[in-house]
Amino acid sequence: MSNSEEREEKSFDSVSQGLIRAAQTADIELVWDRASAQTPHCRFGVDGLCCRLCSMGPCRIIPGRRDHGVCGATADTIVARNFVRMIAGGAAAHSDHGRAVAINFIKAARGEVPGYEIKDEEKLKKVADVYEIETEGRTKEEIAEDVGNAALQEFGQQMGEIKFISRAPEKRQQIWRELGVVPRGIDREIVEIMHRTHMGVDQDYENLMLQGTRAALADGWGGSMIATELQDIMFGTPGQPWSDSNRQALRSQVNLGVLAEDKVNIVVHGHEPLLSEMIVVAAGDPEMLELAEKVGAKGINLAGICCTANEVLIRHGIPLAGNFLQQELALVTGAVEAMVVDVQCVMESLSQLSECYHTKLITTSEKAKIPGAVHMHFDEEDAINSAKAIIRTAIENYPNRGEVNIPEGEETELIAGFSHEYVNYMLGGTFRGSYWPLNSNIIDGRIRGVAGVVGCNNACVVLDSVHVPLIEELIANDVLVVQTGCSAITAAKAGLMQPETAALKAGPGLAEVCEAVGIPPVLHAGSCVDNSRILIALTEMVNVGKQNSRLSLGDDISDLPAAGAAPEWMSEKAISIGHYFVASGVYTVFGVRFPTTGSKALTDLLFKGYENILGGMWACEPDPSKMAGLIIDHIDKKRKALGIEGARERVLYDMEMRRQLEVE
Ligand code: SF4
Ligand code: MSK
């Protein structure tokens, strides 16, 4: 195989293939080249069997030959410590995001950050209710300040329980309390992992996992949920923004073809929407547009990468340039005047790559600087002017543009913005918004079950090659798919987020429901922190059954015919998300590989034992069709337990079916 064919094999998405070829012609190194240079990966690292927690090590376990580290630590201890440290890393990232949002939220309520406001009063009151904050006779700003303070104090809380735990089904809360894994405070659980995994502390893998579980719950039902809820109140809940007349999902476009040849292209990348929201506002400012015209551009074109992209998509319809592995390819188009990054999932390679093009790589967070990038501090207290300064830098860079290679006409349509509130509204209507039609359609078998398919891309697997076939097979088998993160961007690129997809690719039952309601069979719910929306949606499905026993799907999330997947995961955040889903009672399948293979005892606990303890459990399966099979089998098992099974064959979504669809 030629070098060129090898590189094409790195992407399932043809737009990316073209740009990978362009980079190769220009002799430019990309993520796939570095991945290839790193293989074969160190086996100790892959299996989680390497410990470098003290300077008597690093210690590596070779089963049967070298079973202990210098201190006597076993494979089970070493693998568990590494795994829970991954949870701590992921939970810290999401939660620090949530903290930044909470601080800004308080300032917005006090009127200290011009440009930010309290938009969604309905949601504010709901969240205030959870925090037991008085709302009667108070202004939205007064309520918001109390909500912000209540949320912020949960990061440093030392005792008691974080409040959003009370939103989970009662049975779930009881399981957590009996196990002693209810988070006391968000930061406390993360710090305790770092303490317990220090040399010579917690050396019992099951006990380590209890703390891993508590920290993961502090992420999903804590930091991530705070980020989602407060962002919605400040920026508007997707699909249900601050006005009944404006309830709608947003149409947009996806893939690198959204870059414009005749406009100043600014790509926002990272995770926190505090800055990108202001960039959206400033990009429409007449002063900025006039400036763009002066340098010969026909306007300013915003697009996003990764979860910052998802945030501005679901609230403003800003197009998605691409997912995680496409960040370098955006620069390879030669058409990006500025790539503006905040935190998380930003590759350091962008700095070297930007030297090959005219693109200015602009870091904006004090927490995330990159040598070689231009740092323009984003000051929330002067947000609009900070955003304008960044946009001005991009505009001034437009005349420096050289040859461009935009894959024009290659963008795909999508609709997005399926927050839990919008799904509620779509299913039940304005006056009786409810999940009851969803439960009803599951009970009568039109919808087989629900799967949350989320997570990253990973340079160790062909870009998008696991996400797309998995999702296609799930919907062909009447499984409604809800998505976040880079996986959502992948499905959008494959055209799966268009309402027409239901008739073309979904099974007959799911297609009928989607056509009746007017939704695609694959719903874009937002960014990584918005996985908390899926927790609330699952809880709502349980609650519907409490209101009407004929619509019951059990007493707990673990009773639902539902599952989760991260087919091409790569980050610590994905592990934290996966574990809070498992701890919430969800069967969760990861692709690529799993970082606990060095310990049979720990892997058995996660993959089997947890079913009896937590109701949810992990699985790992790199093959998309086998992964779909695991998810569908699990959904069928839950349907059977609920007494709502019905004979149905699994549709195997093979290449022939895919070819036929393409011909049609
Ligand atoms: Fe080795 Fe134990 Fe030190 Fe880890 S903590 S590096 S296993 S001696
Ligand atoms: S951005 S964590 S690569 S989903 Fe949320 Fe994508 Fe994974 Fe980052």
XYZ file of C-alpha atoms and ligand atoms in Angstrom:
680
model
C 0.000 0.000 0.000
C 1.354 3.439 -0.900
C 1.843 6.069 1.749
C -1.054 8.006 0.246
C -3.445 5.054 0.480
C -2.359 4.514 4.052
C -3.276 8.085 4.934
C -6.628 7.928 3.160
C -7.429 4.906 5.275
C -7.311 7.190 8.275
C -10.715 8.690 7.524
C -14.156 7.345 6.775
C -15.153 10.876 5.818
C -14.211 11.721 2.214
C -13.861 15.456 2.905
C -11.128 14.684 5.403
C -9.484 12.249 2.999
C -9.027 15.035 0.427
C -7.380 17.321 2.949
C -5.175 14.544 4.317
C -3.913 14.076 0.730
C -3.332 17.827 0.405
C -1.253 17.829 3.594
C 0.756 14.914 2.319
C 1.499 16.679 -0.965
C 2.740 19.646 1.045
C 4.783 17.297 3.249
C 2.931 18.406 6.343
C 2.762 16.129 9.363
C -0.675 15.371 10.796
C -2.031 13.505 13.800
C -2.165 10.217 11.886
C 1.563 10.393 11.113
C 2.366 10.907 14.769
C 0.002 8.093 15.764
C 1.755 5.789 13.376
C 5.165 6.846 14.749
C 3.967 5.947 18.255
C 3.003 2.371 17.366
C 3.314 -0.244 18.637
C 2.122 1.320 21.867
C 3.767 0.262 25.112
C 1.870 -2.838 26.286
C 2.212 -1.895 29.965
C 0.553 1.430 29.268
C -2.206 -0.109 27.159
C -3.091 -2.589 29.914
C -2.787 -0.024 32.715
C 0.071 -2.005 34.258
C 2.644 0.761 34.596
C 2.936 2.686 37.873
C 5.043 5.828 38.210
C 3.551 7.173 41.388
C 6.869 7.255 43.261
C 10.561 7.332 42.475
C 11.131 3.703 43.469
C 9.451 3.052 40.127
C 8.358 3.229 37.419
C 7.159 -0.309 38.105
C 5.727 -2.568 35.430
C 3.833 -5.768 36.096
C 4.584 -8.808 33.969
C 1.994 -11.400 34.989
C 3.610 -14.580 36.317
C 7.103 -13.090 36.218
C 6.948 -9.783 38.042
C 3.656 -9.648 39.899
C 4.380 -6.722 42.247
C 5.762 -3.221 42.166
C 8.659 -2.318 44.464
C 6.180 -1.415 47.240
C 4.284 -4.668 46.742
C 1.427 -3.122 44.750
C -0.446 -5.728 42.700
C -1.713 -5.447 39.142
C -5.236 -4.868 40.515
C -4.090 -1.923 42.619
C -1.968 -0.357 39.895
C -4.646 -0.675 37.204
C -7.387 0.614 39.530
C -5.267 3.593 40.606
C -4.615 4.498 36.977
C -8.294 4.123 36.103
C -9.631 6.258 38.950
C -7.008 8.901 38.187
C -8.487 9.038 34.684
C -11.890 9.631 36.272
C -10.371 12.384 38.421
C -8.843 14.051 35.340
C -12.093 13.950 33.415
C -14.245 15.053 36.334
C -11.826 17.911 37.044
C -12.005 19.157 33.448
C -15.810 19.169 33.301
C -16.137 20.567 36.787
C -13.637 23.371 36.335
C -15.669 24.320 33.274
C -18.789 24.296 35.482
C -17.036 26.437 38.085
C -16.039 29.074 35.492
C -19.658 29.205 34.321
C -20.965 29.536 37.903
C -18.588 32.429 38.670
C -19.618 34.236 35.496
C -23.276 33.487 36.226
C -23.059 35.255 39.603
C -21.369 38.237 37.962
C -24.053 38.302 35.258
C -26.759 38.330 37.928
C -25.016 41.242 39.634
C -24.658 43.122 36.338
C -20.850 43.021 36.551
C -20.234 41.416 33.150
C -21.878 43.493 30.400
C -23.153 41.338 27.545
C -24.176 38.399 29.748
C -27.719 38.204 31.037
C -30.254 35.864 32.596
C -32.257 34.706 29.589
C -34.219 31.602 30.526
C -36.309 32.546 33.535
C -38.395 29.361 33.332
C -35.330 27.186 33.723
C -33.894 29.504 36.380
C -36.949 28.878 38.536
C -36.723 25.117 38.054
C -33.076 25.088 39.107
C -33.848 27.450 42.018
C -36.430 24.928 43.134
C -33.793 22.162 43.277
C -31.587 24.419 45.402
C -34.622 25.341 47.555
C -34.242 29.024 46.730
C -37.242 31.331 47.130
C -38.525 32.680 43.815
C -41.812 34.375 44.720
C -41.766 38.159 44.425
C -38.072 38.285 43.493
C -36.387 39.558 40.348
C -34.685 37.048 38.088
C -31.347 38.628 38.950
C -31.916 38.171 42.688
C -32.864 34.531 42.178
C -29.934 33.978 39.819
C -27.392 35.370 42.273
C -28.593 32.910 44.917
C -28.628 30.026 42.404
C -25.099 30.883 41.260
C -23.822 31.044 44.839
C -25.527 27.761 45.746
C -23.968 26.065 42.710
C -20.526 27.556 43.310
C -20.378 26.493 46.935
C -20.923 22.864 45.906
C -17.431 22.772 44.421
C -15.882 23.417 47.842
C -18.566 21.704 49.923
C -17.065 19.242 52.389
C -20.050 17.417 53.873
C -23.596 16.465 52.998
C -24.738 15.792 49.433
C -24.598 17.812 46.236
C -28.112 18.965 45.367
C -28.626 17.690 41.812
C -28.372 14.131 43.147
C -31.941 14.702 44.355
C -33.094 14.855 40.709
C -32.257 11.169 40.137
C -34.952 8.505 40.604
C -35.460 7.699 44.293
C -34.368 4.107 43.861
C -31.115 5.276 42.278
C -30.445 7.673 45.149
C -31.025 4.825 47.571
C -28.490 2.607 45.764
C -25.914 5.396 45.936
C -26.578 6.087 49.620
C -26.322 2.408 50.542
C -22.985 2.177 48.738
C -21.769 5.434 50.280
C -20.992 7.015 46.907
C -23.133 10.160 47.002
C -20.745 13.049 46.303
C -20.234 15.340 49.295
C -18.675 18.123 47.261
C -17.286 18.247 43.736
C -13.664 19.197 44.387
C -13.499 17.020 47.497
C -14.130 13.823 45.540
C -11.467 14.644 42.966
C -8.906 15.567 45.623
C -9.704 12.394 47.550
C -8.880 10.321 44.468
C -5.503 12.040 44.241
C -4.922 11.302 47.937
C -6.071 7.704 47.833
C -3.940 6.958 44.775
C -0.794 8.465 46.280
C 1.858 5.835 47.043
C 0.863 3.713 50.017
C -2.758 4.758 50.619
C -5.782 2.896 49.212
C -4.626 -0.497 47.962
C -7.946 -2.259 47.502
C -9.231 -2.027 43.933
C -12.883 -2.292 44.957
C -12.515 0.471 47.499
C -10.647 2.634 44.984
C -13.521 2.141 42.550
C -16.041 3.307 45.151
C -14.238 6.635 45.272
C -13.944 6.625 41.467
C -17.710 6.197 41.372
C -18.287 9.042 43.808
C -16.055 11.385 41.772
C -17.708 10.386 38.483
C -21.133 11.132 39.991
C -19.753 14.482 41.156
C -19.044 15.134 37.473
C -22.297 13.982 35.840
C -24.740 15.075 38.534
C -22.458 17.894 39.717
C -19.940 19.870 37.661
C -21.255 18.934 34.210
C -24.885 19.435 35.216
C -24.089 22.822 36.768
C -22.321 23.839 33.530
C -25.272 22.792 31.372
C -27.999 24.291 33.528
C -26.344 27.635 34.153
C -25.257 27.986 30.516
C -28.846 27.347 29.457
C -30.133 30.015 31.838
C -27.538 32.545 30.651
C -27.463 31.777 26.942
C -30.867 30.157 26.389
C -31.976 26.541 26.569
C -31.562 24.965 23.115
C -34.848 24.587 21.280
C -36.653 26.411 24.046
C -35.061 29.777 24.268
C -36.697 32.268 26.632
C -39.843 32.666 24.509
C -42.609 30.246 23.584
C -42.762 31.648 20.067
C -39.181 30.675 19.514
C -39.309 26.981 20.338
C -37.433 25.295 17.553
C -34.464 23.185 16.690
C -31.912 24.935 14.505
C -30.889 24.116 10.968
C -27.238 24.342 10.138
C -24.431 22.735 8.168
C -21.445 20.603 8.978
C -17.992 19.701 7.658
C -15.049 21.719 6.398
C -17.018 22.905 3.379
C -18.722 25.404 5.705
C -15.599 27.577 5.491
C -16.141 30.483 3.098
C -13.738 31.417 0.324
C -14.705 35.085 0.297
C -15.157 35.757 4.005
C -12.956 36.043 7.074
C -13.110 32.567 8.608
C -12.901 32.310 12.382
C -12.981 28.843 13.912
C -13.827 28.545 17.617
C -12.509 25.399 19.282
C -12.507 23.919 22.762
C -15.320 23.685 25.301
C -16.430 26.713 27.257
C -19.075 28.888 25.562
C -18.354 31.989 27.678
C -16.076 33.407 24.991
C -17.679 31.930 21.897
C -21.078 33.387 22.830
C -19.471 36.824 22.758
C -17.635 36.063 19.503
C -21.039 35.282 17.960
C -22.371 38.658 19.104
C -19.263 40.600 18.068
C -19.097 38.938 14.624
C -22.438 40.561 13.797
C -21.304 44.013 14.927
C -21.487 46.572 12.061
C -18.047 47.923 13.004
C -16.524 44.457 12.542
C -18.388 43.850 9.289
C -17.218 47.183 7.911
C -13.660 46.341 8.851
C -13.962 43.004 7.054
C -15.209 44.759 3.930
C -12.264 47.140 4.050
C -9.832 44.239 3.721
C -11.795 42.867 0.751
C -13.841 40.172 2.502
C -17.577 39.740 2.009
C -18.235 39.214 5.696
C -17.238 37.202 8.730
C -17.867 33.472 8.802
C -17.881 31.644 12.125
C -17.554 27.896 12.434
C -16.678 25.550 15.275
C -14.629 22.491 16.160
C -15.299 20.069 19.040
C -17.641 21.061 21.866
C -17.356 24.844 21.577
C -18.806 24.140 18.132
C -21.659 22.152 19.649
C -22.415 24.933 22.138
C -22.744 27.670 19.492
C -24.525 25.313 17.108
C -27.318 24.364 19.489
C -28.035 27.938 20.527
C -27.259 29.945 17.380
C -27.081 27.518 14.467
C -23.387 28.353 13.848
C -22.049 25.698 11.445
C -19.803 22.879 12.585
C -16.429 22.784 10.810
C -15.625 19.369 12.203
C -14.827 17.083 15.089
C -11.691 16.414 17.131
C -9.523 14.803 14.433
C -10.447 17.497 11.911
C -8.921 20.385 13.884
C -5.640 20.202 11.948
C -7.473 19.759 8.653
C -9.252 23.088 9.189
C -5.833 24.740 8.985
C -4.879 22.652 5.956
C -7.698 24.388 3.997
C -5.536 27.523 4.179
C -8.764 29.470 4.662
C -8.822 29.989 8.426
C -7.780 33.468 9.504
C -7.962 32.635 13.196
C -8.464 29.512 15.241
C -9.627 30.693 18.640
C -9.213 28.105 21.371
C -10.260 27.943 24.998
C -9.812 24.703 26.967
C -9.681 20.920 26.357
C -9.071 18.776 23.264
C -6.874 21.391 21.579
C -3.856 19.685 19.977
C -0.490 21.304 20.612
C 0.378 20.500 17.000
C -1.873 23.372 15.872
C 0.915 25.725 16.864
C 3.515 24.180 14.514
C 0.893 23.659 11.819
C -0.205 27.299 11.930
C 3.348 28.253 10.928
C 2.785 26.495 7.580
C -0.284 28.636 6.861
C -1.341 32.195 7.569
C -3.690 31.082 10.396
C -3.324 32.803 13.751
C -3.750 30.337 16.582
C -5.190 32.388 19.448
C -5.288 31.040 22.986
C -7.693 32.857 25.297
C -7.672 31.103 28.684
C -5.051 31.643 31.378
C -5.416 27.904 32.007
C -4.421 26.890 28.475
C -1.447 28.473 26.749
C 0.501 26.976 23.836
C 4.045 28.046 22.872
C 3.942 29.681 19.455
C 0.297 30.734 19.736
C -0.828 34.337 20.147
C -2.338 34.726 23.624
C -5.223 37.180 23.832
C -6.629 37.024 27.335
C -10.410 36.820 27.365
C -11.688 39.202 30.000
C -15.300 38.341 30.911
C -15.735 41.745 32.502
C -15.028 43.380 29.155
C -16.251 40.460 27.063
C -17.485 42.224 23.956
C -14.292 44.230 23.583
C -12.186 41.097 24.163
C -14.182 39.317 21.461
C -13.854 42.282 19.097
C -10.083 42.406 19.590
C -9.891 38.739 18.591
C -12.106 39.273 15.552
C -10.083 42.320 14.521
C -6.905 40.202 14.606
C -8.586 37.671 12.327
C -9.790 40.361 9.914
C -6.348 41.947 9.710
C -4.961 38.535 8.832
C -7.292 38.060 5.825
C -4.977 39.778 3.302
C -2.239 37.297 4.265
C -4.231 34.366 2.959
C -2.516 32.237 0.305
C -3.954 29.443 -1.783
C -7.082 27.903 -0.312
C -8.392 24.376 -0.500
C -11.935 24.405 0.836
C -13.906 21.256 0.035
C -16.753 23.322 -1.391
C -20.188 21.832 -1.755
C -19.217 19.128 0.705
C -21.120 20.494 3.683
C -24.079 18.513 5.018
C -27.352 19.816 6.437
C -28.411 19.001 9.978
C -30.829 20.063 12.636
C -29.720 20.353 16.243
C -30.671 21.589 19.676
C -32.536 18.687 21.250
C -32.276 19.645 24.883
C -34.291 17.609 27.354
C -36.791 20.497 27.474
C -37.154 20.609 23.693
C -37.659 16.854 23.412
C -40.302 17.185 26.104
C -42.033 19.895 24.097
C -41.717 18.116 20.724
C -43.197 14.942 22.117
C -45.995 16.412 24.185
C -46.703 19.888 22.795
C -46.822 23.238 24.558
C -49.563 22.434 27.044
C -48.806 18.862 27.953
C -45.054 18.708 27.414
C -44.097 15.230 28.532
C -42.101 12.124 27.794
C -45.218 10.003 27.866
C -45.335 9.539 24.041
C -41.750 8.257 24.165
C -42.571 5.716 26.874
C -45.756 4.773 25.049
C -43.903 4.173 21.777
C -41.300 2.098 23.593
C -43.984 0.019 25.292
C -45.858 -0.628 22.047
C -42.574 -1.517 20.361
C -42.354 1.173 17.697
C -39.222 2.386 19.436
C -37.117 -0.503 20.702
C -35.068 1.570 23.104
C -32.796 4.581 23.456
C -29.015 4.794 23.055
C -26.757 7.695 23.990
C -23.853 7.624 21.519
C -21.221 10.148 22.527
C -17.515 10.861 22.769
C -14.429 11.581 20.772
C -12.453 10.499 17.736
C -9.257 8.579 18.243
C -6.264 8.563 15.897
C -5.873 4.834 16.595
C -9.025 4.090 14.583
C -10.164 5.333 11.181
C -11.916 8.693 11.723
C -15.700 8.231 12.133
C -15.524 4.583 11.041
C -17.033 3.170 14.243
C -19.561 5.905 15.029
C -21.366 5.886 11.682
C -22.011 2.145 11.144
C -22.943 1.758 14.821
C -25.525 4.550 14.695
C -26.900 3.336 11.353
C -27.382 -0.146 12.718
C -29.027 1.137 15.890
C -31.588 3.260 14.068
C -32.237 0.479 11.542
C -33.225 -1.560 14.586
C -35.630 1.111 15.877
C -33.279 2.416 18.545
C -33.590 6.194 18.997
C -30.095 7.690 19.229
C -29.269 10.757 21.339
C -25.858 12.325 20.844
C -23.337 14.785 22.200
C -19.714 15.724 21.610
C -17.666 14.766 18.589
C -19.831 11.728 17.960
C -22.747 14.082 17.279
C -20.616 15.973 14.745
C -19.752 12.667 13.079
C -23.390 11.642 12.697
C -24.253 15.076 11.349
C -21.496 14.758 8.720
C -22.951 11.400 7.679
C -26.348 13.065 7.134
C -27.993 11.228 10.005
C -29.369 14.375 11.658
C -31.832 15.253 8.944
C -35.540 14.441 9.371
C -35.498 12.640 5.987
C -33.037 10.120 7.431
C -35.894 8.507 9.318
C -37.584 7.272 6.149
C -34.296 6.310 4.534
C -32.451 4.551 7.308
C -34.540 4.024 10.433
C -36.519 0.883 11.154
C -40.253 1.129 10.376
C -41.387 1.823 13.947
C -38.806 4.503 14.666
C -39.375 6.046 11.223
C -43.108 6.276 11.879
C -42.581 8.082 15.188
C -39.928 10.434 13.775
C -42.120 11.330 10.814
C -45.143 11.946 13.042
C -43.178 14.175 15.416
C -40.910 15.719 12.769
C -37.561 14.768 14.269
C -34.562 12.884 12.906
C -33.837 9.443 14.379
C -30.541 10.801 15.692
C -30.837 13.772 18.051
C -28.073 16.293 18.715
C -28.238 17.177 22.422
C -25.097 19.300 22.713
C -21.572 19.218 24.083
C -19.700 16.871 26.445
C -21.048 18.553 29.607
C -24.507 18.161 28.074
C -24.363 14.431 28.687
C -26.029 15.586 31.890
C -29.085 16.307 29.688
C -29.227 12.577 28.913
C -29.232 11.760 32.653
C -32.224 14.068 33.123
C -34.021 12.648 30.074
C -33.564 9.077 31.377
C -34.852 10.164 34.785
C -37.861 11.756 33.103
C -38.643 8.437 31.406
C -38.724 6.820 34.857
C -40.866 9.650 36.276
C -43.505 9.303 33.542
C -44.193 5.775 34.750
C -44.732 7.087 38.276
C -47.417 9.465 37.009
C -49.159 6.780 34.971
C -48.450 3.129 35.700
C -49.517 2.067 32.188
C -46.504 4.007 30.916
C -44.074 2.573 33.422
C -40.627 1.478 32.268
C -39.544 0.538 35.775
C -38.479 2.354 38.932
C -34.950 3.181 38.002
C -32.699 4.180 35.103
C -31.274 0.642 35.178
C -34.727 -0.736 34.288
C -34.991 1.269 31.053
C -34.322 -0.278 27.639
C -31.416 2.115 27.221
C -27.658 1.994 26.750
C -24.668 4.264 26.163
C -21.645 4.118 23.871
C -18.430 6.016 23.149
C -17.219 4.209 20.014
C -14.027 6.207 19.349
C -13.252 7.569 22.810
C -9.832 8.941 23.698
C -10.002 11.362 26.659
C -10.083 11.063 30.442
C -13.348 12.985 30.252
C -14.853 10.102 28.291
C -13.904 7.697 31.093
C -15.504 9.942 33.692
C -18.656 10.241 31.549
C -18.732 6.489 30.938
C -18.404 5.796 34.629
C -21.122 8.207 35.711
C -23.430 6.555 33.201
C -22.544 3.120 34.578
C -23.025 4.444 38.129
C -26.401 5.845 37.072
C -27.500 2.373 35.940
C -26.641 2.481 32.226
C -24.983 -0.311 30.244
C -22.088 1.520 28.569
C -19.975 0.199 25.702
C -16.651 1.752 24.723
C -14.793 1.094 21.488
C -11.061 1.210 20.683
C -9.710 -0.571 23.798
C -10.202 -0.454 27.548
C -7.568 0.767 30.020
C -8.073 -1.935 32.673
C -7.156 -5.043 30.691
C -4.131 -5.628 32.952
C -6.391 -6.565 35.870
C -8.881 -9.380 35.382
C -10.390 -8.769 38.801
C -11.041 -5.075 38.157
C -12.258 -5.653 34.602
C -14.640 -8.355 35.833
C -15.974 -5.952 38.464
C -16.558 -3.212 35.868
C -17.899 -5.492 33.114
C -19.904 -7.973 35.194
C -19.972 -7.338 38.946
C -21.385 -3.834 38.669
C -24.585 -5.116 37.088
C -25.613 -6.442 40.509
C -24.102 -3.594 42.465
C -24.922 -0.503 40.374
C -27.380 -1.844 37.800
C -25.148 -0.491 35.027
C -21.894 -1.964 33.747
C -19.104 -1.397 31.276
C -18.304 -3.302 28.069
C -15.679 -2.834 25.375
C -16.088 -3.799 21.733
C -14.164 -2.134 18.906
C -16.265 -3.576 16.051
C -19.309 -1.364 15.310
C -21.676 -4.164 14.322
C -20.773 -6.253 17.359
C -21.156 -3.140 19.498
C -24.630 -2.574 18.042
C -25.396 -6.222 18.805
C -24.379 -5.800 22.461
C -26.532 -2.682 22.817
C -29.559 -4.218 21.107
C -29.258 -7.421 23.146
C -29.144 -5.350 26.322
C -32.182 -3.322 25.260
C -34.053 -6.546 24.465
C -33.059 -7.984 27.839
C -34.533 -4.936 29.578
C -37.681 -5.099 27.420
C -38.114 -8.708 28.428
C -37.692 -7.876 32.114
C -40.377 -5.210 31.720
C -42.660 -7.698 29.958
C -42.775 -5.624 26.771
C -40.668 -7.806 24.521
C -42.134 -8.735 21.169
C -40.583 -11.024 18.610
C -38.324 -9.053 16.344
C -35.347 -9.885 14.225
C -32.215 -7.833 14.488
C -31.487 -6.007 11.223
C -27.840 -6.427 10.357
C -26.737 -3.273 8.649
C -24.253 -4.623 6.166
C -22.330 -3.017 3.318
C -24.912 -4.194 0.791
C -27.685 -2.304 2.576
C -25.514 0.775 2.711
C -24.760 0.546 -1.028
C -28.468 0.209 -1.824
C -29.238 3.340 0.168
C -26.565 5.249 -1.684
C -28.067 4.157 -5.039
C -31.556 5.255 -3.930
Fe 6.315 1.136 42.110
Fe 4.731 1.144 44.281
Fe 6.109 3.357 43.597
Fe 4.072 2.539 42.072
S 3.930 3.268 44.162
S 6.068 3.262 41.359
S 4.231 0.304 42.253
S 6.944 1.403 44.217
S -14.644 17.544 22.358
S -13.667 15.097 24.923
S -12.787 14.933 21.665
S -16.033 14.366 22.456
Fe -15.931 17.498 23.912
Fe -14.737 15.687 21.308
Fe -14.017 13.954 23.164
Fe -13.040 16.352 23.209
